[in-house]
Short mmCIF file of C-alpha atoms and ligand atoms in Angstrom, two decimals:
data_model
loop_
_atom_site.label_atom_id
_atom_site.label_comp_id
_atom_site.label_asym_id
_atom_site.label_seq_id
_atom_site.Cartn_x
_atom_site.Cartn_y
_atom_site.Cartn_z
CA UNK G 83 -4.35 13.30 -13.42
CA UNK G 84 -1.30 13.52 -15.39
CA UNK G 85 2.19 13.05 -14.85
CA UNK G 86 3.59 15.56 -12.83
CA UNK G 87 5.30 18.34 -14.87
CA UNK G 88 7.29 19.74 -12.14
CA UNK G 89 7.89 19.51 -8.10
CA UNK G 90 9.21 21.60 -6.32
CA UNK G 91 9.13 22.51 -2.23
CA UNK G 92 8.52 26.52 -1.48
CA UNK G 93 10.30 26.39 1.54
CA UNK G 94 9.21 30.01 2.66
CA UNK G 95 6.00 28.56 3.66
CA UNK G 96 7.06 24.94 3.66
CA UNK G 97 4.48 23.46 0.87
CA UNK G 98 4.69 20.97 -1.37
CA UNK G 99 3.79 22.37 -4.65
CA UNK G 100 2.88 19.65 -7.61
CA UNK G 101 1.81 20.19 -11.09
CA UNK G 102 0.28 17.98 -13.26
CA UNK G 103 -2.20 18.76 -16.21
CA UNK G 104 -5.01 16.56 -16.58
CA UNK G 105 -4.92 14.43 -19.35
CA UNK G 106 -8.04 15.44 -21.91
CA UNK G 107 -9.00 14.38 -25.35
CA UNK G 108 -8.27 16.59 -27.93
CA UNK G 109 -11.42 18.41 -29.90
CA UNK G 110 -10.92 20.57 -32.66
CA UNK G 111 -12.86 23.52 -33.46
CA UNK G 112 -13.05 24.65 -36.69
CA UNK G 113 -9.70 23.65 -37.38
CA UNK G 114 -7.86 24.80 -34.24
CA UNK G 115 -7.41 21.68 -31.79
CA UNK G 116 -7.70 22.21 -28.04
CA UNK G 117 -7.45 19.69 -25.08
CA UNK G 118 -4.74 17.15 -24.80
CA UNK G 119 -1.49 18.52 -25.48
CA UNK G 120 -2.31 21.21 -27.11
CA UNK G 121 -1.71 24.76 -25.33
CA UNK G 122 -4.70 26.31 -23.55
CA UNK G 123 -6.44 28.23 -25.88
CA UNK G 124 -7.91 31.53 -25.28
CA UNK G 125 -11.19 33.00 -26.38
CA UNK G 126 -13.94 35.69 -25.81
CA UNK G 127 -17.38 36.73 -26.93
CA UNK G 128 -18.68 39.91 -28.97
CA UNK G 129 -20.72 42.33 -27.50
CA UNK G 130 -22.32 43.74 -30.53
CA UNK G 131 -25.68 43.28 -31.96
CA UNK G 132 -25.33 39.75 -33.81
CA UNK G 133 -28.05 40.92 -36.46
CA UNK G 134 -25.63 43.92 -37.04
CA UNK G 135 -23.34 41.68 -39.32
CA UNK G 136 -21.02 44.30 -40.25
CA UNK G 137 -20.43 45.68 -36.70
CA UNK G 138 -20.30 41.77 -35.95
CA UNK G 139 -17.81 41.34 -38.77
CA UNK G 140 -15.63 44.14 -37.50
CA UNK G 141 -15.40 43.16 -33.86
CA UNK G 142 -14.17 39.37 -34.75
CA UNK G 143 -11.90 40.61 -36.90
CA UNK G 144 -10.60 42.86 -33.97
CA UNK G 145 -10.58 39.54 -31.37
CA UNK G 146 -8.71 37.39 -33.55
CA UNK G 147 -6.10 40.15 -34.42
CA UNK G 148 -5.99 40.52 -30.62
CA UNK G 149 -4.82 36.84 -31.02
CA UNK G 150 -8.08 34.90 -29.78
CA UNK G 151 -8.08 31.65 -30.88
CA UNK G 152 -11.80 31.49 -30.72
CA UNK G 153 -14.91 34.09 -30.92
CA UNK G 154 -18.42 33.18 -29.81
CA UNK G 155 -21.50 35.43 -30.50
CA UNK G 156 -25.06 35.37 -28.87
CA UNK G 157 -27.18 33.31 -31.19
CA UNK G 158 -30.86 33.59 -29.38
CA UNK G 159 -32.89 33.07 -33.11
CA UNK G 160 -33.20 32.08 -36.37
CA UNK G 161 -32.38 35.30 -37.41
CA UNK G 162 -29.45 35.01 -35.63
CA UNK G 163 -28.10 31.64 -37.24
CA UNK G 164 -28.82 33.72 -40.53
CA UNK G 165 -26.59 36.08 -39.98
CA UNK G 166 -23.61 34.10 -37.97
CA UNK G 167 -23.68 32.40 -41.75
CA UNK G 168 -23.35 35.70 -43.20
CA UNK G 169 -20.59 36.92 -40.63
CA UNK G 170 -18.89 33.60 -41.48
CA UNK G 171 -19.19 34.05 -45.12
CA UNK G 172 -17.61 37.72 -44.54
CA UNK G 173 -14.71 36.39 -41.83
CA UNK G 174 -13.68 33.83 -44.32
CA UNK G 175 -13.83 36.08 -47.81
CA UNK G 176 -11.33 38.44 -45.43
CA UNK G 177 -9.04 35.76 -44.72
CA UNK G 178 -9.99 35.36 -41.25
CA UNK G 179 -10.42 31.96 -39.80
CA UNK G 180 -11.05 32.29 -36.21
CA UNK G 181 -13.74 29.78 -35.63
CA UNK G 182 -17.08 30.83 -34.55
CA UNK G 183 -18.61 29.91 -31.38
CA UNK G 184 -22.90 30.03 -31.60
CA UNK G 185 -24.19 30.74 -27.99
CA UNK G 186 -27.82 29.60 -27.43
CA UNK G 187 -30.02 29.71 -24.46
CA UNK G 188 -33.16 28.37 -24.15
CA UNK G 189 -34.57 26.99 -27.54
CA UNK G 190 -33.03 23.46 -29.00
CA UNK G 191 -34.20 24.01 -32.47
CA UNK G 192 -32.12 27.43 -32.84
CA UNK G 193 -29.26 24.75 -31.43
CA UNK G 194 -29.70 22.36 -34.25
CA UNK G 195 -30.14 25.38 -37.01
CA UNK G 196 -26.63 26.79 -35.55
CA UNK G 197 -24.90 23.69 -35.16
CA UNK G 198 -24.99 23.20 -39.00
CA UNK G 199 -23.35 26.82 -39.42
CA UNK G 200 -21.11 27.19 -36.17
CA UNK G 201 -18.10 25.71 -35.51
CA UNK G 202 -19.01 24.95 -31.68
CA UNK G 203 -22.05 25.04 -30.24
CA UNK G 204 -22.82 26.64 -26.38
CA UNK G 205 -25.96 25.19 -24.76
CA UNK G 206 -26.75 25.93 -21.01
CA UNK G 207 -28.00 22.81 -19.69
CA UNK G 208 -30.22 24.75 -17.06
CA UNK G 209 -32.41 25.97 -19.80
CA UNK G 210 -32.30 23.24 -22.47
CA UNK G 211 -35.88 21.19 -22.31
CA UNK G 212 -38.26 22.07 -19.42
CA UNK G 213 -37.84 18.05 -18.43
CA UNK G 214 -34.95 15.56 -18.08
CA UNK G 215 -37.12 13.49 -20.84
CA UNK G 216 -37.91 16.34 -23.11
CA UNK G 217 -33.81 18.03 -22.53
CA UNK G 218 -32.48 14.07 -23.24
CA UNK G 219 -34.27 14.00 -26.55
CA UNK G 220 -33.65 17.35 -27.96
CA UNK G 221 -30.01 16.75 -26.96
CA UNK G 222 -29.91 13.67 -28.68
CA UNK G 223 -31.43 15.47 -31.96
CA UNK G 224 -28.63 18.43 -31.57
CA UNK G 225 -25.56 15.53 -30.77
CA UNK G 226 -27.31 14.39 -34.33
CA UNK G 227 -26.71 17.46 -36.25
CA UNK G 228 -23.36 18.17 -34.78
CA UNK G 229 -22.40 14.51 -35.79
CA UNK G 230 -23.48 15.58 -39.49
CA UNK G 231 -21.61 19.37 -39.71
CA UNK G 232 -18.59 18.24 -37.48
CA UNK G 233 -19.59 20.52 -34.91
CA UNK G 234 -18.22 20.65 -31.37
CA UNK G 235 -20.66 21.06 -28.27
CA UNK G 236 -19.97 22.83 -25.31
CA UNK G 237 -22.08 21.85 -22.42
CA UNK G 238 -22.02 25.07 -20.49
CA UNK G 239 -23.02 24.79 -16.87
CA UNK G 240 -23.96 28.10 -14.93
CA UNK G 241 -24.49 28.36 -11.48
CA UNK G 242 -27.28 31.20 -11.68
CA UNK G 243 -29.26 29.42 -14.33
CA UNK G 244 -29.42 25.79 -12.88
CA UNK G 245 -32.60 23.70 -13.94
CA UNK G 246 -35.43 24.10 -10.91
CA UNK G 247 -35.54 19.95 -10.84
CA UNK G 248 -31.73 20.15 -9.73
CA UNK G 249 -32.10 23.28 -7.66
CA UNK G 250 -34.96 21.30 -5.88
CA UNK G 251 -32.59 18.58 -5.16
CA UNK G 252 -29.42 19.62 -4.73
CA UNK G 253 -29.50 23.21 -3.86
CA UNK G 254 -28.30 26.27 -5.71
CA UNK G 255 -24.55 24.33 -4.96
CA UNK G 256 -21.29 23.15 -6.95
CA UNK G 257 -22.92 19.85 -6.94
CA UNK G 258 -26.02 20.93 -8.68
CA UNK G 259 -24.04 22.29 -10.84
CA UNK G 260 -22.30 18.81 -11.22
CA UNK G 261 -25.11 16.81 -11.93
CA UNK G 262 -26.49 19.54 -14.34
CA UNK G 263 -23.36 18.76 -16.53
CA UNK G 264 -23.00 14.79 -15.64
CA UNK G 265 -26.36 14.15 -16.69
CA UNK G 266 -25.91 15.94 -20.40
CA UNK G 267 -22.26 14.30 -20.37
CA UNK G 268 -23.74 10.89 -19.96
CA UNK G 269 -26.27 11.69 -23.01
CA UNK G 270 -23.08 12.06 -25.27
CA UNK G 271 -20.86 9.39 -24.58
CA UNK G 272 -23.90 7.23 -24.57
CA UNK G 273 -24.11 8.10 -28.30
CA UNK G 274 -20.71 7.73 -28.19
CA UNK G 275 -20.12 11.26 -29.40
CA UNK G 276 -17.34 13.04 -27.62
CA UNK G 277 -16.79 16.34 -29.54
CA UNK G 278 -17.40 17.96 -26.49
CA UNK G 279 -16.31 20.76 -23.87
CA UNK G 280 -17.65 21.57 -20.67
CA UNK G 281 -17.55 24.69 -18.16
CA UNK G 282 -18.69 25.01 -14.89
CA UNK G 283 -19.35 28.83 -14.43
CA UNK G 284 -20.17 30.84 -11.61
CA UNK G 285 -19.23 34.62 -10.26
CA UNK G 286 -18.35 33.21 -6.78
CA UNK G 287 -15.12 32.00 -7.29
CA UNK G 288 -15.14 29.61 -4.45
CA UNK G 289 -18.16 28.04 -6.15
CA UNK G 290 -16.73 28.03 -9.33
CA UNK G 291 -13.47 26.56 -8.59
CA UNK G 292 -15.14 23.77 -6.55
CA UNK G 293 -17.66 23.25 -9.06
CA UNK G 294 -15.01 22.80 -11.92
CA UNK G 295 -13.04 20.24 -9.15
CA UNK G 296 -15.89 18.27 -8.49
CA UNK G 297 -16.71 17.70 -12.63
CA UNK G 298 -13.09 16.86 -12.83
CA UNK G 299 -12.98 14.07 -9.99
CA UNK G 300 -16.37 12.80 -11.50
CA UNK G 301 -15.01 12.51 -15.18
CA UNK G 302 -11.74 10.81 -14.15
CA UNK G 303 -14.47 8.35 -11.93
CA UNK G 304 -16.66 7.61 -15.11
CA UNK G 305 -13.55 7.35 -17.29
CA UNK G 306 -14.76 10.44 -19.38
CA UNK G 307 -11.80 12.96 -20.72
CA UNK G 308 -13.73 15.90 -21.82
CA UNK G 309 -11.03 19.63 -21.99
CA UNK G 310 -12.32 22.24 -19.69
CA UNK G 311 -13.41 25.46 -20.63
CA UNK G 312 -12.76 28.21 -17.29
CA UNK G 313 -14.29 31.08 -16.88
CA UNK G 314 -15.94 33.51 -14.20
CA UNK G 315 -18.52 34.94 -14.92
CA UNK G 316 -20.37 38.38 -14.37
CA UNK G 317 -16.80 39.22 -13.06
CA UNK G 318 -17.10 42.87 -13.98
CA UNK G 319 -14.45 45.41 -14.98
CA UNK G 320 -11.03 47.40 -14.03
CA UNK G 321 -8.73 45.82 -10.90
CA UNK G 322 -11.58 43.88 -9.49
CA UNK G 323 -12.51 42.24 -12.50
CA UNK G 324 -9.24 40.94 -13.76
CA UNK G 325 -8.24 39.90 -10.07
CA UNK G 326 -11.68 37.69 -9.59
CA UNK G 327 -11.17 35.70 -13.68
CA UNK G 328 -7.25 35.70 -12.42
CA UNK G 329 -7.99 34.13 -8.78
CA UNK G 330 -10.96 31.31 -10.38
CA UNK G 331 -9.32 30.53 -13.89
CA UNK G 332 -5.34 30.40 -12.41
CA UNK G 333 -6.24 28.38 -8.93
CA UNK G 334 -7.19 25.49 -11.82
CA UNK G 335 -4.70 26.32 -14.05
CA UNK G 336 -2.00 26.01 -11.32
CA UNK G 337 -4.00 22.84 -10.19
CA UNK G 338 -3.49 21.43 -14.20
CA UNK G 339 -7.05 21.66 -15.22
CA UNK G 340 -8.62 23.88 -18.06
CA UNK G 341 -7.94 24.10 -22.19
CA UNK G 342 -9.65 26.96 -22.77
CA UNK G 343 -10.36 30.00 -20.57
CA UNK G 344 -12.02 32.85 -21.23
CA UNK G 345 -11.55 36.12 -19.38
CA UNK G 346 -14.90 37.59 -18.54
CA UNK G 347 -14.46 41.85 -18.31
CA UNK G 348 -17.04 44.33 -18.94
CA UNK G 349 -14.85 45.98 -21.59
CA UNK G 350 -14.30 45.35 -25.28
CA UNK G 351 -13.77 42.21 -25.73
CA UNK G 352 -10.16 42.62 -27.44
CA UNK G 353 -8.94 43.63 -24.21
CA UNK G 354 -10.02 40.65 -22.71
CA UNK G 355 -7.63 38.56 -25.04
CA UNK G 356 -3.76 39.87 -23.29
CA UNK G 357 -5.30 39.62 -19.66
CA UNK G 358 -6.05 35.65 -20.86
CA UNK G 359 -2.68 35.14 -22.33
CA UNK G 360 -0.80 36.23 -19.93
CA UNK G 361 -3.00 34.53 -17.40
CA UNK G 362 -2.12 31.25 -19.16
CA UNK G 363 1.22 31.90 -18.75
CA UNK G 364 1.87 32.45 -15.74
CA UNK G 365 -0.34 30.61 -14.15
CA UNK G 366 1.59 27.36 -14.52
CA UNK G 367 4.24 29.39 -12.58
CA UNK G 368 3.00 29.34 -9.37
CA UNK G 369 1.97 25.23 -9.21
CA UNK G 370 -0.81 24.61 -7.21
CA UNK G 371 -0.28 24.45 -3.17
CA UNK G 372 -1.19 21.42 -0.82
CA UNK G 373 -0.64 22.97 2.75
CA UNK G 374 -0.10 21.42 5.55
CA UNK G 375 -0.93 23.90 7.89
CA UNK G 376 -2.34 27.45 7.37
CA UNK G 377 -0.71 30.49 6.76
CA UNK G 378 -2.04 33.33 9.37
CA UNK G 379 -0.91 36.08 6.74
CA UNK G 380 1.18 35.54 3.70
CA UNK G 381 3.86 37.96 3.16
CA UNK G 382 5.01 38.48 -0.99
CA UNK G 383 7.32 40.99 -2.95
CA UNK G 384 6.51 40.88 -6.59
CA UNK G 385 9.05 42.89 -9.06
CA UNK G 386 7.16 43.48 -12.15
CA UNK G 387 7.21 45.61 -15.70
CA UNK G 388 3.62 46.40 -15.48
CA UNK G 389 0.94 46.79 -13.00
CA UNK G 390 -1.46 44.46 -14.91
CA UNK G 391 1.12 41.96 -14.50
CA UNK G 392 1.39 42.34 -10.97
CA UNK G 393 -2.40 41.46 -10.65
CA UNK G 394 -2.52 38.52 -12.27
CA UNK G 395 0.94 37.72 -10.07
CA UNK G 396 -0.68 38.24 -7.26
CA UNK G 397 -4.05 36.38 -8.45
CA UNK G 398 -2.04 33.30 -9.41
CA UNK G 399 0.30 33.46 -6.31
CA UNK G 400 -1.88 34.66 -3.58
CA UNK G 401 -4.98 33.78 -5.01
CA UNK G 402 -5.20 30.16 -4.60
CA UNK G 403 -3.83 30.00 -1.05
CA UNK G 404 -6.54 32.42 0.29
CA UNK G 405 -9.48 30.76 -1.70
CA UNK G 406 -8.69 27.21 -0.33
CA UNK G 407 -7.94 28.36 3.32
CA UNK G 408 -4.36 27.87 2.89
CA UNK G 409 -3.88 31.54 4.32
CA UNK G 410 -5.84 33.81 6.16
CA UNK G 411 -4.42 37.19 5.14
CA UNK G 412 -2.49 38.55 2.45
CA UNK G 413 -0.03 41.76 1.98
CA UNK G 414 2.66 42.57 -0.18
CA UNK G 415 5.58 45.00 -2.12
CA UNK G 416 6.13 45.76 -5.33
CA UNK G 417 8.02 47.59 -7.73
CA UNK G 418 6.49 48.30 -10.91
CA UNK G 419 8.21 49.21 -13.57
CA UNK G 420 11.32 49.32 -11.52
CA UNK G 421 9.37 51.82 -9.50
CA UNK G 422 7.99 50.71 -5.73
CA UNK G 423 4.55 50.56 -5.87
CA UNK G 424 3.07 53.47 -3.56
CA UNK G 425 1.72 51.92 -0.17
CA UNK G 426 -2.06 52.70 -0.05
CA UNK G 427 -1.79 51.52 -3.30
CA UNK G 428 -0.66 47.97 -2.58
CA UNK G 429 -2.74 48.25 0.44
CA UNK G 430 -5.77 48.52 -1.96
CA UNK G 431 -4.79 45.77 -4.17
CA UNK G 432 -4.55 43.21 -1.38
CA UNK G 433 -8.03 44.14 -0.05
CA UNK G 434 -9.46 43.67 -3.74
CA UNK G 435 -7.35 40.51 -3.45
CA UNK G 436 -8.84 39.49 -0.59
CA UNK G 437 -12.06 40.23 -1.30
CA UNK G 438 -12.09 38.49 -4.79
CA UNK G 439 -11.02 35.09 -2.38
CA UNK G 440 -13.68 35.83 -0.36
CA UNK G 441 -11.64 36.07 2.86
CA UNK G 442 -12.72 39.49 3.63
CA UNK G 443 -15.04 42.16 2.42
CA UNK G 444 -14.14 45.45 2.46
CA UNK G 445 -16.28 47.23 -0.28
CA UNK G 446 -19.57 45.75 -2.42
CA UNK G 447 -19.50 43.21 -4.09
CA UNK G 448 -20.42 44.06 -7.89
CA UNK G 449 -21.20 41.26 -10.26
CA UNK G 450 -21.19 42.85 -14.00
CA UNK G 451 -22.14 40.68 -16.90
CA UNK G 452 -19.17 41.09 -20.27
CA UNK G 453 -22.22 42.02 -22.29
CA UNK G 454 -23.47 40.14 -25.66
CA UNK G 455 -26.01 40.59 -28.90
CA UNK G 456 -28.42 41.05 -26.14
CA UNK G 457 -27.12 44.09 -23.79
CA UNK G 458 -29.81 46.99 -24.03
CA UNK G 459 -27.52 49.72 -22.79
CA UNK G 460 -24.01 50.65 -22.54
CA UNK G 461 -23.32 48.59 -19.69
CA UNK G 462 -19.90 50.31 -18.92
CA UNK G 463 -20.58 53.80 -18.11
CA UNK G 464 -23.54 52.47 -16.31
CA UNK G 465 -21.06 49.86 -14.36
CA UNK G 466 -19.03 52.76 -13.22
CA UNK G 467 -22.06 55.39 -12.40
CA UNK G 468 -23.86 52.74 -10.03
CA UNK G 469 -19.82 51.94 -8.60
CA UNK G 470 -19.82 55.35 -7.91
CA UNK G 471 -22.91 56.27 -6.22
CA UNK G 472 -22.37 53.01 -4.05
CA UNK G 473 -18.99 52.91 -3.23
CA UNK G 474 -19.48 53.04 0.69
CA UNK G 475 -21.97 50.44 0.79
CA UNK G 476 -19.81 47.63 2.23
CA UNK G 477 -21.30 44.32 2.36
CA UNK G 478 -23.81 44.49 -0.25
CA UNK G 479 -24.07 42.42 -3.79
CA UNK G 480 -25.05 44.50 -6.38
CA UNK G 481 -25.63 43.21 -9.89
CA UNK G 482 -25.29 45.15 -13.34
CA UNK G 483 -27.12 43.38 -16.10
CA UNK G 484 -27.48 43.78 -19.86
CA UNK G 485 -30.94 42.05 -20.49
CA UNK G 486 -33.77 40.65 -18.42
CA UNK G 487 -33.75 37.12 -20.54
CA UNK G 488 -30.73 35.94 -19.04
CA UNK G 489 -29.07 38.26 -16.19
CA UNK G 490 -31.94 37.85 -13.46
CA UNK G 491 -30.85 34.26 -13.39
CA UNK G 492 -27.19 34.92 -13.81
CA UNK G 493 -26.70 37.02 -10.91
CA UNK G 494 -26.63 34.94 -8.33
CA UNK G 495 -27.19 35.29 -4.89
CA UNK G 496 -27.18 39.78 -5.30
CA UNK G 497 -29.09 42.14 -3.35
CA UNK G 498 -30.08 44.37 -5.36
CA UNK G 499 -30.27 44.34 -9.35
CA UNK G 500 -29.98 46.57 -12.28
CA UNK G 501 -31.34 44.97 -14.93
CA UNK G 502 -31.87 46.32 -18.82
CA UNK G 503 -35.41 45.82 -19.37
CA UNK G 504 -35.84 47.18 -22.97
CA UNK G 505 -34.39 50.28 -25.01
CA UNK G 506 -33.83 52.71 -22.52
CA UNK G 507 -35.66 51.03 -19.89
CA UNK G 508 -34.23 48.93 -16.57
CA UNK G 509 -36.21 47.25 -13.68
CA UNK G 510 -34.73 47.29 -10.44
CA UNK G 511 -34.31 44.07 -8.47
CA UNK G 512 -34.40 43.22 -4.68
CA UNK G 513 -33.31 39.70 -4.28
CA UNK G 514 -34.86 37.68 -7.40
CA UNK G 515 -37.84 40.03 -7.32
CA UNK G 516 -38.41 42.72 -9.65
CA UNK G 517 -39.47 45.90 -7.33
CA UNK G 518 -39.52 48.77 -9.64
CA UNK G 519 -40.13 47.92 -13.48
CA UNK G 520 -39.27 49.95 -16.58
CA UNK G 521 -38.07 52.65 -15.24
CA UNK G 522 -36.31 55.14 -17.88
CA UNK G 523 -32.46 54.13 -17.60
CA UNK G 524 -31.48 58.20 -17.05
CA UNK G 525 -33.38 58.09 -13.68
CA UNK G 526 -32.34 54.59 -12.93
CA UNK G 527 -28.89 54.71 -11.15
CA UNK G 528 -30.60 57.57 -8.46
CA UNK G 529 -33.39 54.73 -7.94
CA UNK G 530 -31.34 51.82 -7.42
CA UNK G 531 -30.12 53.98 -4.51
CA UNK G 532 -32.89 55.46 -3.14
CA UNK G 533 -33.81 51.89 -3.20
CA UNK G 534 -30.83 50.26 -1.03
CA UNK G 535 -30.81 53.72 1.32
CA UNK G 536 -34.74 52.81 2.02
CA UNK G 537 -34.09 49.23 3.51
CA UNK G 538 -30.97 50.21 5.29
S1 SF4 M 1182 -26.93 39.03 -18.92
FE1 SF4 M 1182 -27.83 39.27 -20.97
S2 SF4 M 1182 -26.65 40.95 -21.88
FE2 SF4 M 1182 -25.43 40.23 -20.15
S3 SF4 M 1182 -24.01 38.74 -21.10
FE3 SF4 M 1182 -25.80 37.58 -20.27
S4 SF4 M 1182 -27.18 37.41 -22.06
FE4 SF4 M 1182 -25.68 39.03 -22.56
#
């Protein structure tokens, strides 16, 4: 930990509220630095087709005049590192420098091909190598490479895609997820290389926030000084969406940890990019809380221009109180705009509040992915058809996925799934098991429910 930035007692409650931001080594990324004392940099992903190098083209250029400091796109193939060269090649002939980010799951060599084009590198420790041998050598091959093309690596942990030999051990848990990133961590500063990031991702933002604590306590206990790179993820869309990225990424901010966050919505990306700025703002506002005692319901007034703002007020405020057990309830007043904000309204917010601290549910629980190069469907007027026809069903997880490569181990713990299965086609999950397969996607939404109404 750092030296404390500010102090100061919030007598209302009577905490002691401490900031400090933990001290990391600085990486740069194609030319922008992040980490150390550099300000925490904001970034998203695309969500178009990567092969589609003009579409690709046209949506970076629309993130980085958004102001993202960083764009990653899903880079599953060789045909994929072909064209991330060409959509470089494109950026850079328009003037645009925004450094590219390669995302790769499951195969090392398409790691090594795009760590010689990419700026930064994304590999998912859960699905690099089917062994602990086999992952340690191909990660030593791609730390090789990066070495060579002065490419970052991001070791990108995520709780639904854990490796089965630390599942077996440790439990689908924050410290799973720990050891998943510890054990790739130790691989690079063995070769003493240290161009690294690391994220600790999860949709359940009390795993996610402990997860991201733990790797923090461990690195300062090994010495290592890696920046952090927040996010939630599968977070979905609208109110809900911003207020579960808000409550995960600005508990750590507030706390002093993270360098780079990325706001996960299941929207265009560019919208993403003002909900992450102004997230990193004013997080830092509201220093992180140690309590003393709990709070049986936390009583706020927020006077705001915007109601955006007032979520991520609230998120940043609220948020971190409720997810640690600091308080046990949460309402508030506003005036938006100089308006007051309508009762039932606010009444609303502070459930979705609540619910996205996982005090108290009130409605389902919907865990969206942002969408990539790999979504096989318009995965926001599907979002909002299956919110729709579910709305009532309190208590439940449902899960809205773009493809069946990556979101049947991304969403968690849900109860039910819909999952894109090919063009025009989704499978329906109960659990982790697929129950009805390839079913045409205009039928789909009526299934999922005649599904859920069967086994209630
Ligand atoms: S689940 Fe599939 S489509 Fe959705 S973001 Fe992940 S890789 Fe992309």
């Amino acid at each position: 930990m750092g030296k404390p930035l500010s102090s100061k007692p919030d007598n209302s409650y009577g905490l002691m509220i401490v900031y400090h931001r933990r001290v990391t080594r600085e990486v740069t990324i194609g030319g922008v630095p992040m980490g150390g004392a550099q300000p925490v940099r904001v970034q998203t992903m695309t969500t178009t087709n990567t092969l589609d190098v003009a579409a690709s083209v046209a949506q970076c250029l629309r993130v980085a005049a958004a102001g993202a400091d960083y764009v990653r796109l899903t880079t599953q193939g060789l045909r994929e590192v072909e064209a991330l060269a060409k959509i470089k090649q494109q950026l850079r002939a328009a003037g645009c420098a925004i450094p590219l980010i390669a995302d790769v799951h499951f195969t090392p060599n398409v790691a090594m091909a795009a760590a010689a084009v990419a700026d930064k590198v994304r590999i998912n420790p859960g699905n690099f190598g089917h062994t602990q041998e086999e992952a340690g050598e191909q990660l030593e091959k791609l730390i090789a490479v990066c070495r060579a093309h002065d490419t970052v690596l991001r070791i990108g942990v995520n709780h639904g895609s854990l490796a089965q030999r630390m599942t077996e051990r440790y439990g689908d848990s924050p410290q799973g997820m720990l050891e998943s990133a510890m054990e790739f961590l130790r691989i690079c500063r063995k070769h003493d290389f240290n161009e690294v990031v690391v994220s600790m991702k999860a949709s359940n933002t009390r795993v996610m926030t402990e997860a991201y604590r733990l790797l923090a306590k461990a690195m300062d206990d090994e010495k290592m000084d890696y920046p952090l790179h927040l996010g939630v993820t599968e977070a979905g869309d609208g109110d809900d969406g911003r207020l579960k990225s808000a409550v995960g990424i600005g508990t750590l901010l507030a706390q002093g940890l993270g360098d780079t966050v990325r706001v996960s919505l299941t929207e265009a990306p560019e919208h993403e990019i003002p909900v992450a700025k102004a997230l990193v703002q004013i997080a830092p506002e509201y220093p992180y809380a140690l309590c003393c005692e709990k709070i049986p319901a936390l009583v706020r007034h927020y006077d705001v221009p915007a109601r955006e703002e007032l979520l991520l007020r609230m998120a940043c405020d609220a948020g971190p109180l409720l997810l640690d057990g600091c308080a046990g309830d949460f309402t508030f007043t506003a005036n938006v705009g100089g308006k007051p904000l309508d009762k039932a309204q606010a009444d609303e917010l502070a459930l979705a509040l609540l619910q996205a601290t996982r005090v108290r549910f009130t409605k389902p629980e919907y865990i969206a992915c942002p969408g990539c190069g790999r979504t096989l469907y318009d995965l926001q007027p599907v979002l909002a058809a299956v919110k729709a026809a579910t709305a009532s069903l309190k208590g439940l997880k449902i899960a809205v996925m773009g493809c069946i490569v990556n979101g049947p181990g991304e969403m968690a713990d849900a109860d039910y799934g819909y999952v894109g299965a090919g063009p025009g086609l989704v499978t329906l999950y109960k659990g982790k098991t697929p129950v009805k397969k390839n079913i045409p996607q205009q039928q789909a939404v009526e299934e999922l429910v005649a599904l859920i109404t069967s086994d209630r």
